[in-house]
Amino acid sequence: MLTDSLKKWRGQFLEQVADPFFMETMFDSMPDLFFYIKDVKGHYVLISDAIVERCGLKHKHEAIGKTAFDLFPEVMAKRYTEQDEKIIATGRPLIDSLDLTVFNNRRRGWCLTTKHPLRNRKNAIVGLACLSKDLIEPSTLGFVDEQLSAATDYVRENYSENISLEALAKIAHLSVSQLDRRIKRIFNLTTGQFIIKTRVDAVARLLLETEQPAGTIAIDCGFCDQSAMSKQFRQVTGFTPSAYRKFFAAEQI
């Protein structure tokens, strides 16, 4: 846990950083990662060089102030925008979403995307930040398609329900074993572990963003009871739910 003096020191240091665009510069040196920041209306504020190249632009300034519909095919822009609007409305991050993209050779492919809301000092959401990584090998080998993306979307949207591997496999138009191999190739997790991770991520968010009791959170996140949630949560994070809430809530003060 950070002491008050360390928090003050850290805040003073960050206020001295002269270039607020240092993140953009840092990601420019990582051609396999796509980074951007948008405002609440979906306008690009910062983008990395990888996006400039991907969209066939010559300079970053051609994208600043534009939206996804100005840079990407409509079907992709619509999905990206729907994701953004949901994040802005709920304040909930999007973790490891399988999204359709177009590689630099103009071939269709898939990427793994994470987005987080950005807040001002009054805790109001003012935009979002996104980091995306191409899944070149899985895309080339045919490990990812719309059905697999639909299956992972289903987990993220229905983690509070009882999700069977058979039902997910049906959504993905695969056998259970085929689905497991593809999920593991992309996320380095079995399908069951992917479901648990999604639920644990939701538990962690609710522990910090709400004052709900652990038992209520357990049911809301798809666990049969508080004991089952605590066991899985500790295996994944190393914390009990109560210890996690106490430790990280103090970090946010």
PDB file of C-alpha atoms in Angstrom:
ATOM      1  CA  MET A   1       0.000   0.000   0.000  1.00  0.00           C
ATOM      2  CA  LEU A   2       1.351   3.430  -0.916  1.00  0.00           C
ATOM      3  CA  THR A   3       1.964   5.813   1.941  1.00  0.00           C
ATOM      4  CA  ASP A   4       0.643   9.373   1.767  1.00  0.00           C
ATOM      5  CA  SER A   5       4.167  10.651   1.184  1.00  0.00           C
ATOM      6  CA  LEU A   6       4.696   8.287  -1.762  1.00  0.00           C
ATOM      7  CA  LYS A   7       1.351   9.270  -3.266  1.00  0.00           C
ATOM      8  CA  LYS A   8       2.308  12.939  -2.965  1.00  0.00           C
ATOM      9  CA  TRP A   9       5.737  12.302  -4.472  1.00  0.00           C
ATOM     10  CA  ARG A  10       4.251  10.359  -7.374  1.00  0.00           C
ATOM     11  CA  GLY A  11       1.670  13.053  -8.074  1.00  0.00           C
ATOM     12  CA  GLN A  12       4.297  15.792  -8.022  1.00  0.00           C
ATOM     13  CA  PHE A  13       6.504  13.834 -10.402  1.00  0.00           C
ATOM     14  CA  LEU A  14       3.717  13.232 -12.921  1.00  0.00           C
ATOM     15  CA  GLU A  15       2.816  16.922 -12.872  1.00  0.00           C
ATOM     16  CA  GLN A  16       6.386  17.661 -14.000  1.00  0.00           C
ATOM     17  CA  VAL A  17       6.133  15.510 -17.125  1.00  0.00           C
ATOM     18  CA  ALA A  18       6.368  18.107 -19.875  1.00  0.00           C
ATOM     19  CA  ASP A  19       5.085  15.994 -22.755  1.00  0.00           C
ATOM     20  CA  PRO A  20       1.534  14.658 -22.263  1.00  0.00           C
ATOM     21  CA  PHE A  21       1.968  12.688 -25.504  1.00  0.00           C
ATOM     22  CA  PHE A  22       4.725  10.430 -24.153  1.00  0.00           C
ATOM     23  CA  MET A  23       2.464   7.359 -24.409  1.00  0.00           C
ATOM     24  CA  GLU A  24       1.925   7.968 -28.105  1.00  0.00           C
ATOM     25  CA  THR A  25       5.683   8.223 -28.647  1.00  0.00           C
ATOM     26  CA  MET A  26       6.296   5.048 -26.665  1.00  0.00           C
ATOM     27  CA  PHE A  27       3.797   2.999 -28.673  1.00  0.00           C
ATOM     28  CA  ASP A  28       5.175   4.373 -31.944  1.00  0.00           C
ATOM     29  CA  SER A  29       8.197   2.134 -31.338  1.00  0.00           C
ATOM     30  CA  MET A  30       5.973  -0.960 -31.121  1.00  0.00           C
ATOM     31  CA  PRO A  31       4.705  -1.695 -34.649  1.00  0.00           C
ATOM     32  CA  ASP A  32       2.721  -4.764 -33.581  1.00  0.00           C
ATOM     33  CA  LEU A  33       0.605  -2.774 -31.103  1.00  0.00           C
ATOM     34  CA  PHE A  34      -2.150  -0.313 -31.953  1.00  0.00           C
ATOM     35  CA  PHE A  35      -2.788   2.450 -29.442  1.00  0.00           C
ATOM     36  CA  TYR A  36      -5.235   5.327 -29.443  1.00  0.00           C
ATOM     37  CA  ILE A  37      -7.189   7.670 -27.205  1.00  0.00           C
ATOM     38  CA  LYS A  38     -10.666   8.985 -28.077  1.00  0.00           C
ATOM     39  CA  ASP A  39     -12.944  11.573 -26.528  1.00  0.00           C
ATOM     40  CA  VAL A  40     -16.493  10.710 -25.435  1.00  0.00           C
ATOM     41  CA  LYS A  41     -17.831  11.436 -28.926  1.00  0.00           C
ATOM     42  CA  GLY A  42     -15.478   8.958 -30.559  1.00  0.00           C
ATOM     43  CA  HIS A  43     -12.984  11.428 -32.024  1.00  0.00           C
ATOM     44  CA  TYR A  44      -9.354  10.334 -32.125  1.00  0.00           C
ATOM     45  CA  VAL A  45      -7.139  12.441 -29.859  1.00  0.00           C
ATOM     46  CA  LEU A  46      -3.940  10.361 -29.981  1.00  0.00           C
ATOM     47  CA  ILE A  47      -2.959   7.493 -32.271  1.00  0.00           C
ATOM     48  CA  SER A  48       0.156   5.403 -32.792  1.00  0.00           C
ATOM     49  CA  ASP A  49       2.109   5.135 -36.045  1.00  0.00           C
ATOM     50  CA  ALA A  50       0.847   1.575 -36.526  1.00  0.00           C
ATOM     51  CA  ILE A  51      -2.696   2.898 -37.045  1.00  0.00           C
ATOM     52  CA  VAL A  52      -1.473   5.507 -39.528  1.00  0.00           C
ATOM     53  CA  GLU A  53       0.094   2.745 -41.613  1.00  0.00           C
ATOM     54  CA  ARG A  54      -2.876   0.402 -41.196  1.00  0.00           C
ATOM     55  CA  CYS A  55      -5.334   3.021 -42.443  1.00  0.00           C
ATOM     56  CA  GLY A  56      -3.166   4.061 -45.389  1.00  0.00           C
ATOM     57  CA  LEU A  57      -2.590   7.571 -44.049  1.00  0.00           C
ATOM     58  CA  LYS A  58       0.541   9.663 -44.514  1.00  0.00           C
ATOM     59  CA  HIS A  59       0.461  11.606 -41.244  1.00  0.00           C
ATOM     60  CA  LYS A  60      -1.186  11.322 -37.835  1.00  0.00           C
ATOM     61  CA  HIS A  61      -2.910  14.668 -38.221  1.00  0.00           C
ATOM     62  CA  GLU A  62      -5.095  13.108 -40.926  1.00  0.00           C
ATOM     63  CA  ALA A  63      -6.794  11.007 -38.213  1.00  0.00           C
ATOM     64  CA  ILE A  64      -6.991  13.486 -35.330  1.00  0.00           C
ATOM     65  CA  GLY A  65     -10.570  14.634 -34.816  1.00  0.00           C
ATOM     66  CA  LYS A  66     -11.909  11.873 -37.072  1.00  0.00           C
ATOM     67  CA  THR A  67     -14.022   8.877 -36.008  1.00  0.00           C
ATOM     68  CA  ALA A  68     -13.789   5.159 -36.739  1.00  0.00           C
ATOM     69  CA  PHE A  69     -16.261   5.602 -39.605  1.00  0.00           C
ATOM     70  CA  ASP A  70     -13.752   7.911 -41.322  1.00  0.00           C
ATOM     71  CA  LEU A  71     -10.927   5.372 -41.131  1.00  0.00           C
ATOM     72  CA  PHE A  72     -12.338   1.839 -41.177  1.00  0.00           C
ATOM     73  CA  PRO A  73     -14.868  -0.198 -43.189  1.00  0.00           C
ATOM     74  CA  GLU A  74     -18.404   0.391 -41.934  1.00  0.00           C
ATOM     75  CA  VAL A  75     -18.906  -3.065 -40.413  1.00  0.00           C
ATOM     76  CA  MET A  76     -15.744  -2.670 -38.308  1.00  0.00           C
ATOM     77  CA  ALA A  77     -16.417   0.955 -37.426  1.00  0.00           C
ATOM     78  CA  LYS A  78     -19.901   0.062 -36.218  1.00  0.00           C
ATOM     79  CA  ARG A  79     -18.589  -2.616 -33.839  1.00  0.00           C
ATOM     80  CA  TYR A  80     -15.786  -0.376 -32.546  1.00  0.00           C
ATOM     81  CA  THR A  81     -18.232   2.477 -31.958  1.00  0.00           C
ATOM     82  CA  GLU A  82     -20.755   0.262 -30.164  1.00  0.00           C
ATOM     83  CA  GLN A  83     -17.974  -0.940 -27.868  1.00  0.00           C
ATOM     84  CA  ASP A  84     -16.876   2.636 -27.167  1.00  0.00           C
ATOM     85  CA  GLU A  85     -20.396   3.855 -26.432  1.00  0.00           C
ATOM     86  CA  LYS A  86     -20.969   1.012 -23.978  1.00  0.00           C
ATOM     87  CA  ILE A  87     -17.710   1.777 -22.156  1.00  0.00           C
ATOM     88  CA  ILE A  88     -18.556   5.489 -21.935  1.00  0.00           C
ATOM     89  CA  ALA A  89     -22.083   4.713 -20.695  1.00  0.00           C
ATOM     90  CA  THR A  90     -21.173   2.055 -18.113  1.00  0.00           C
ATOM     91  CA  GLY A  91     -17.591   2.882 -17.147  1.00  0.00           C
ATOM     92  CA  ARG A  92     -16.722  -0.781 -17.578  1.00  0.00           C
ATOM     93  CA  PRO A  93     -13.543  -1.734 -19.456  1.00  0.00           C
ATOM     94  CA  LEU A  94     -13.464  -4.155 -22.368  1.00  0.00           C
ATOM     95  CA  ILE A  95     -10.852  -6.878 -21.900  1.00  0.00           C
ATOM     96  CA  ASP A  96      -9.408  -9.115 -24.637  1.00  0.00           C
ATOM     97  CA  SER A  97     -12.153  -8.700 -27.220  1.00  0.00           C
ATOM     98  CA  LEU A  98     -11.724 -10.581 -30.504  1.00  0.00           C
ATOM     99  CA  ASP A  99     -12.287  -7.996 -33.230  1.00  0.00           C
ATOM    100  CA  LEU A 100     -12.176  -8.060 -36.996  1.00  0.00           C
ATOM    101  CA  THR A 101      -9.466  -5.934 -38.626  1.00  0.00           C
ATOM    102  CA  VAL A 102      -7.593  -5.520 -41.904  1.00  0.00           C
ATOM    103  CA  PHE A 103      -3.871  -6.262 -41.977  1.00  0.00           C
ATOM    104  CA  ASN A 104      -1.377  -4.085 -43.861  1.00  0.00           C
ATOM    105  CA  ASN A 105      -1.563  -6.442 -46.855  1.00  0.00           C
ATOM    106  CA  ARG A 106      -5.320  -5.625 -46.937  1.00  0.00           C
ATOM    107  CA  ARG A 107      -6.199  -9.171 -45.946  1.00  0.00           C
ATOM    108  CA  ARG A 108      -8.887  -9.621 -43.342  1.00  0.00           C
ATOM    109  CA  GLY A 109      -7.677 -10.728 -39.925  1.00  0.00           C
ATOM    110  CA  TRP A 110      -8.345 -10.563 -36.197  1.00  0.00           C
ATOM    111  CA  CYS A 111      -6.970  -8.641 -33.261  1.00  0.00           C
ATOM    112  CA  LEU A 112      -7.204  -8.791 -29.474  1.00  0.00           C
ATOM    113  CA  THR A 113      -8.477  -5.502 -28.054  1.00  0.00           C
ATOM    114  CA  THR A 114      -8.586  -3.982 -24.569  1.00  0.00           C
ATOM    115  CA  LYS A 115     -10.239  -0.629 -23.836  1.00  0.00           C
ATOM    116  CA  HIS A 116     -10.449   1.369 -20.606  1.00  0.00           C
ATOM    117  CA  PRO A 117     -12.448   4.504 -19.772  1.00  0.00           C
ATOM    118  CA  LEU A 118     -10.488   7.671 -18.969  1.00  0.00           C
ATOM    119  CA  ARG A 119     -11.657   9.902 -16.131  1.00  0.00           C
ATOM    120  CA  ASN A 120     -10.886  13.456 -15.067  1.00  0.00           C
ATOM    121  CA  ARG A 121     -10.071  14.590 -11.531  1.00  0.00           C
ATOM    122  CA  LYS A 122     -13.796  14.725 -10.728  1.00  0.00           C
ATOM    123  CA  ASN A 123     -14.142  11.060 -11.773  1.00  0.00           C
ATOM    124  CA  ALA A 124     -16.219  11.921 -14.841  1.00  0.00           C
ATOM    125  CA  ILE A 125     -15.514   9.850 -17.956  1.00  0.00           C
ATOM    126  CA  VAL A 126     -13.901  12.029 -20.623  1.00  0.00           C
ATOM    127  CA  GLY A 127     -12.842   9.395 -23.139  1.00  0.00           C
ATOM    128  CA  LEU A 128     -11.198   6.015 -23.490  1.00  0.00           C
ATOM    129  CA  ALA A 129      -7.846   4.428 -24.267  1.00  0.00           C
ATOM    130  CA  CYS A 130      -7.401   1.366 -26.455  1.00  0.00           C
ATOM    131  CA  LEU A 131      -4.579  -1.106 -26.972  1.00  0.00           C
ATOM    132  CA  SER A 132      -4.918  -3.726 -29.696  1.00  0.00           C
ATOM    133  CA  LYS A 133      -2.619  -6.494 -30.930  1.00  0.00           C
ATOM    134  CA  ASP A 134      -2.890  -8.322 -34.241  1.00  0.00           C
ATOM    135  CA  LEU A 135      -3.397 -12.086 -34.114  1.00  0.00           C
ATOM    136  CA  ILE A 136      -1.475 -12.690 -37.319  1.00  0.00           C
ATOM    137  CA  GLU A 137      -0.652 -16.387 -36.956  1.00  0.00           C
ATOM    138  CA  PRO A 138      -4.070 -17.464 -35.580  1.00  0.00           C
ATOM    139  CA  SER A 139      -5.771 -15.430 -38.317  1.00  0.00           C
ATOM    140  CA  THR A 140      -3.592 -16.884 -41.079  1.00  0.00           C
ATOM    141  CA  LEU A 141      -4.155 -20.436 -39.858  1.00  0.00           C
ATOM    142  CA  GLY A 142      -7.905 -19.928 -39.592  1.00  0.00           C
ATOM    143  CA  PHE A 143      -8.111 -20.214 -35.807  1.00  0.00           C
ATOM    144  CA  VAL A 144     -10.316 -17.100 -35.509  1.00  0.00           C
ATOM    145  CA  ASP A 145     -13.600 -16.288 -37.232  1.00  0.00           C
ATOM    146  CA  GLU A 146     -16.932 -14.558 -36.586  1.00  0.00           C
ATOM    147  CA  GLN A 147     -18.331 -17.587 -34.763  1.00  0.00           C
ATOM    148  CA  LEU A 148     -15.413 -17.780 -32.318  1.00  0.00           C
ATOM    149  CA  SER A 149     -15.690 -14.036 -31.729  1.00  0.00           C
ATOM    150  CA  ALA A 150     -19.418 -14.485 -31.052  1.00  0.00           C
ATOM    151  CA  ALA A 151     -18.631 -17.216 -28.511  1.00  0.00           C
ATOM    152  CA  THR A 152     -16.173 -15.044 -26.559  1.00  0.00           C
ATOM    153  CA  ASP A 153     -18.615 -12.118 -26.742  1.00  0.00           C
ATOM    154  CA  TYR A 154     -21.267 -14.410 -25.285  1.00  0.00           C
ATOM    155  CA  VAL A 155     -19.054 -15.188 -22.285  1.00  0.00           C
ATOM    156  CA  ARG A 156     -18.388 -11.493 -21.625  1.00  0.00           C
ATOM    157  CA  GLU A 157     -22.073 -10.615 -21.863  1.00  0.00           C
ATOM    158  CA  ASN A 158     -23.465 -13.615 -19.957  1.00  0.00           C
ATOM    159  CA  TYR A 159     -20.845 -14.493 -17.338  1.00  0.00           C
ATOM    160  CA  SER A 160     -23.508 -14.192 -14.632  1.00  0.00           C
ATOM    161  CA  GLU A 161     -25.348 -17.167 -16.127  1.00  0.00           C
ATOM    162  CA  ASN A 162     -24.518 -20.860 -16.183  1.00  0.00           C
ATOM    163  CA  ILE A 163     -22.411 -21.259 -19.344  1.00  0.00           C
ATOM    164  CA  SER A 164     -21.845 -24.770 -20.644  1.00  0.00           C
ATOM    165  CA  LEU A 165     -18.929 -25.667 -22.887  1.00  0.00           C
ATOM    166  CA  GLU A 166     -21.355 -27.427 -25.211  1.00  0.00           C
ATOM    167  CA  ALA A 167     -23.427 -24.257 -25.654  1.00  0.00           C
ATOM    168  CA  LEU A 168     -20.320 -22.198 -26.416  1.00  0.00           C
ATOM    169  CA  ALA A 169     -19.082 -24.783 -28.883  1.00  0.00           C
ATOM    170  CA  LYS A 170     -22.444 -24.628 -30.649  1.00  0.00           C
ATOM    171  CA  ILE A 171     -22.195 -20.831 -30.950  1.00  0.00           C
ATOM    172  CA  ALA A 172     -18.687 -21.223 -32.400  1.00  0.00           C
ATOM    173  CA  HIS A 173     -19.828 -24.013 -34.772  1.00  0.00           C
ATOM    174  CA  LEU A 174     -17.098 -26.236 -33.321  1.00  0.00           C
ATOM    175  CA  SER A 175     -16.774 -29.306 -31.165  1.00  0.00           C
ATOM    176  CA  VAL A 176     -15.874 -28.742 -27.510  1.00  0.00           C
ATOM    177  CA  SER A 177     -12.313 -29.954 -28.101  1.00  0.00           C
ATOM    178  CA  GLN A 178     -11.886 -27.761 -31.202  1.00  0.00           C
ATOM    179  CA  LEU A 179     -13.133 -24.718 -29.286  1.00  0.00           C
ATOM    180  CA  ASP A 180     -10.753 -25.480 -26.440  1.00  0.00           C
ATOM    181  CA  ARG A 181      -7.762 -25.668 -28.791  1.00  0.00           C
ATOM    182  CA  ARG A 182      -8.614 -22.349 -30.432  1.00  0.00           C
ATOM    183  CA  ILE A 183      -9.239 -20.526 -27.152  1.00  0.00           C
ATOM    184  CA  LYS A 184      -5.949 -21.834 -25.794  1.00  0.00           C
ATOM    185  CA  ARG A 185      -4.073 -20.776 -28.942  1.00  0.00           C
ATOM    186  CA  ILE A 186      -5.306 -17.200 -28.553  1.00  0.00           C
ATOM    187  CA  PHE A 187      -5.662 -16.619 -24.798  1.00  0.00           C
ATOM    188  CA  ASN A 188      -3.323 -19.321 -23.452  1.00  0.00           C
ATOM    189  CA  LEU A 189      -6.270 -20.529 -21.365  1.00  0.00           C
ATOM    190  CA  THR A 190      -8.662 -23.439 -21.629  1.00  0.00           C
ATOM    191  CA  THR A 191     -12.269 -22.519 -22.368  1.00  0.00           C
ATOM    192  CA  GLY A 192     -13.178 -23.180 -18.736  1.00  0.00           C
ATOM    193  CA  GLN A 193     -10.320 -20.982 -17.538  1.00  0.00           C
ATOM    194  CA  PHE A 194     -11.417 -18.224 -19.935  1.00  0.00           C
ATOM    195  CA  ILE A 195     -14.899 -18.270 -18.392  1.00  0.00           C
ATOM    196  CA  ILE A 196     -13.452 -18.165 -14.862  1.00  0.00           C
ATOM    197  CA  LYS A 197     -11.096 -15.305 -15.762  1.00  0.00           C
ATOM    198  CA  THR A 198     -14.011 -13.315 -17.190  1.00  0.00           C
ATOM    199  CA  ARG A 199     -15.971 -13.816 -13.974  1.00  0.00           C
ATOM    200  CA  VAL A 200     -12.990 -12.967 -11.766  1.00  0.00           C
ATOM    201  CA  ASP A 201     -12.405  -9.765 -13.764  1.00  0.00           C
ATOM    202  CA  ALA A 202     -16.040  -8.817 -13.105  1.00  0.00           C
ATOM    203  CA  VAL A 203     -15.694  -9.605  -9.390  1.00  0.00           C
ATOM    204  CA  ALA A 204     -12.558  -7.446  -9.133  1.00  0.00           C
ATOM    205  CA  ARG A 205     -14.324  -4.524 -10.784  1.00  0.00           C
ATOM    206  CA  LEU A 206     -17.406  -4.757  -8.545  1.00  0.00           C
ATOM    207  CA  LEU A 207     -15.294  -5.060  -5.396  1.00  0.00           C
ATOM    208  CA  LEU A 208     -13.715  -1.686  -6.144  1.00  0.00           C
ATOM    209  CA  GLU A 209     -16.581   0.153  -7.828  1.00  0.00           C
ATOM    210  CA  THR A 210     -19.424  -0.852  -5.497  1.00  0.00           C
ATOM    211  CA  GLU A 211     -20.070  -1.550  -1.835  1.00  0.00           C
ATOM    212  CA  GLN A 212     -22.030  -4.709  -2.561  1.00  0.00           C
ATOM    213  CA  PRO A 213     -21.371  -7.595  -0.146  1.00  0.00           C
ATOM    214  CA  ALA A 214     -19.216 -10.424  -1.456  1.00  0.00           C
ATOM    215  CA  GLY A 215     -22.131 -12.860  -1.453  1.00  0.00           C
ATOM    216  CA  THR A 216     -24.160 -10.648  -3.778  1.00  0.00           C
ATOM    217  CA  ILE A 217     -21.187 -10.135  -6.086  1.00  0.00           C
ATOM    218  CA  ALA A 218     -20.637 -13.895  -6.230  1.00  0.00           C
ATOM    219  CA  ILE A 219     -24.160 -14.546  -7.517  1.00  0.00           C
ATOM    220  CA  ASP A 220     -24.064 -11.560  -9.898  1.00  0.00           C
ATOM    221  CA  CYS A 221     -20.849 -12.880 -11.447  1.00  0.00           C
ATOM    222  CA  GLY A 222     -21.991 -16.438 -12.041  1.00  0.00           C
ATOM    223  CA  PHE A 223     -20.604 -18.255  -8.994  1.00  0.00           C
ATOM    224  CA  CYS A 224     -22.865 -20.622  -7.079  1.00  0.00           C
ATOM    225  CA  ASP A 225     -21.981 -19.028  -3.731  1.00  0.00           C
ATOM    226  CA  GLN A 226     -19.456 -16.822  -1.936  1.00  0.00           C
ATOM    227  CA  SER A 227     -17.217 -19.748  -1.023  1.00  0.00           C
ATOM    228  CA  ALA A 228     -16.824 -20.836  -4.652  1.00  0.00           C
ATOM    229  CA  MET A 229     -16.094 -17.271  -5.702  1.00  0.00           C
ATOM    230  CA  SER A 230     -13.500 -16.760  -2.965  1.00  0.00           C
ATOM    231  CA  LYS A 231     -11.690 -19.964  -3.903  1.00  0.00           C
ATOM    232  CA  GLN A 232     -11.466 -19.107  -7.607  1.00  0.00           C
ATOM    233  CA  PHE A 233     -10.670 -15.459  -6.925  1.00  0.00           C
ATOM    234  CA  ARG A 234      -7.775 -16.348  -4.651  1.00  0.00           C
ATOM    235  CA  GLN A 235      -6.393 -18.876  -7.142  1.00  0.00           C
ATOM    236  CA  VAL A 236      -6.325 -16.234  -9.881  1.00  0.00           C
ATOM    237  CA  THR A 237      -5.317 -13.083  -7.959  1.00  0.00           C
ATOM    238  CA  GLY A 238      -3.624 -14.341  -4.802  1.00  0.00           C
ATOM    239  CA  PHE A 239      -6.053 -12.246  -2.715  1.00  0.00           C
ATOM    240  CA  THR A 240      -9.238 -13.073  -0.884  1.00  0.00           C
ATOM    241  CA  PRO A 241     -12.059 -10.788  -2.103  1.00  0.00           C
ATOM    242  CA  SER A 242     -12.061  -8.819   1.168  1.00  0.00           C
ATOM    243  CA  ALA A 243      -8.277  -8.378   1.125  1.00  0.00           C
ATOM    244  CA  TYR A 244      -8.399  -7.303  -2.525  1.00  0.00           C
ATOM    245  CA  ARG A 245     -11.082  -4.697  -1.807  1.00  0.00           C
ATOM    246  CA  LYS A 246      -9.204  -3.341   1.206  1.00  0.00           C
ATOM    247  CA  PHE A 247      -5.813  -3.195  -0.509  1.00  0.00           C
ATOM    248  CA  PHE A 248      -6.772  -1.701  -3.870  1.00  0.00           C
ATOM    249  CA  ALA A 249      -9.455   0.629  -2.511  1.00  0.00           C
ATOM    250  CA  ALA A 250      -6.726   2.182  -0.373  1.00  0.00           C
ATOM    251  CA  GLU A 251      -4.509   2.479  -3.471  1.00  0.00           C
ATOM    252  CA  GLN A 252      -7.172   4.547  -5.224  1.00  0.00           C
ATOM    253  CA  ILE A 253      -7.481   7.105  -2.442  1.00  0.00           C
TER     254      ILE A 253
END
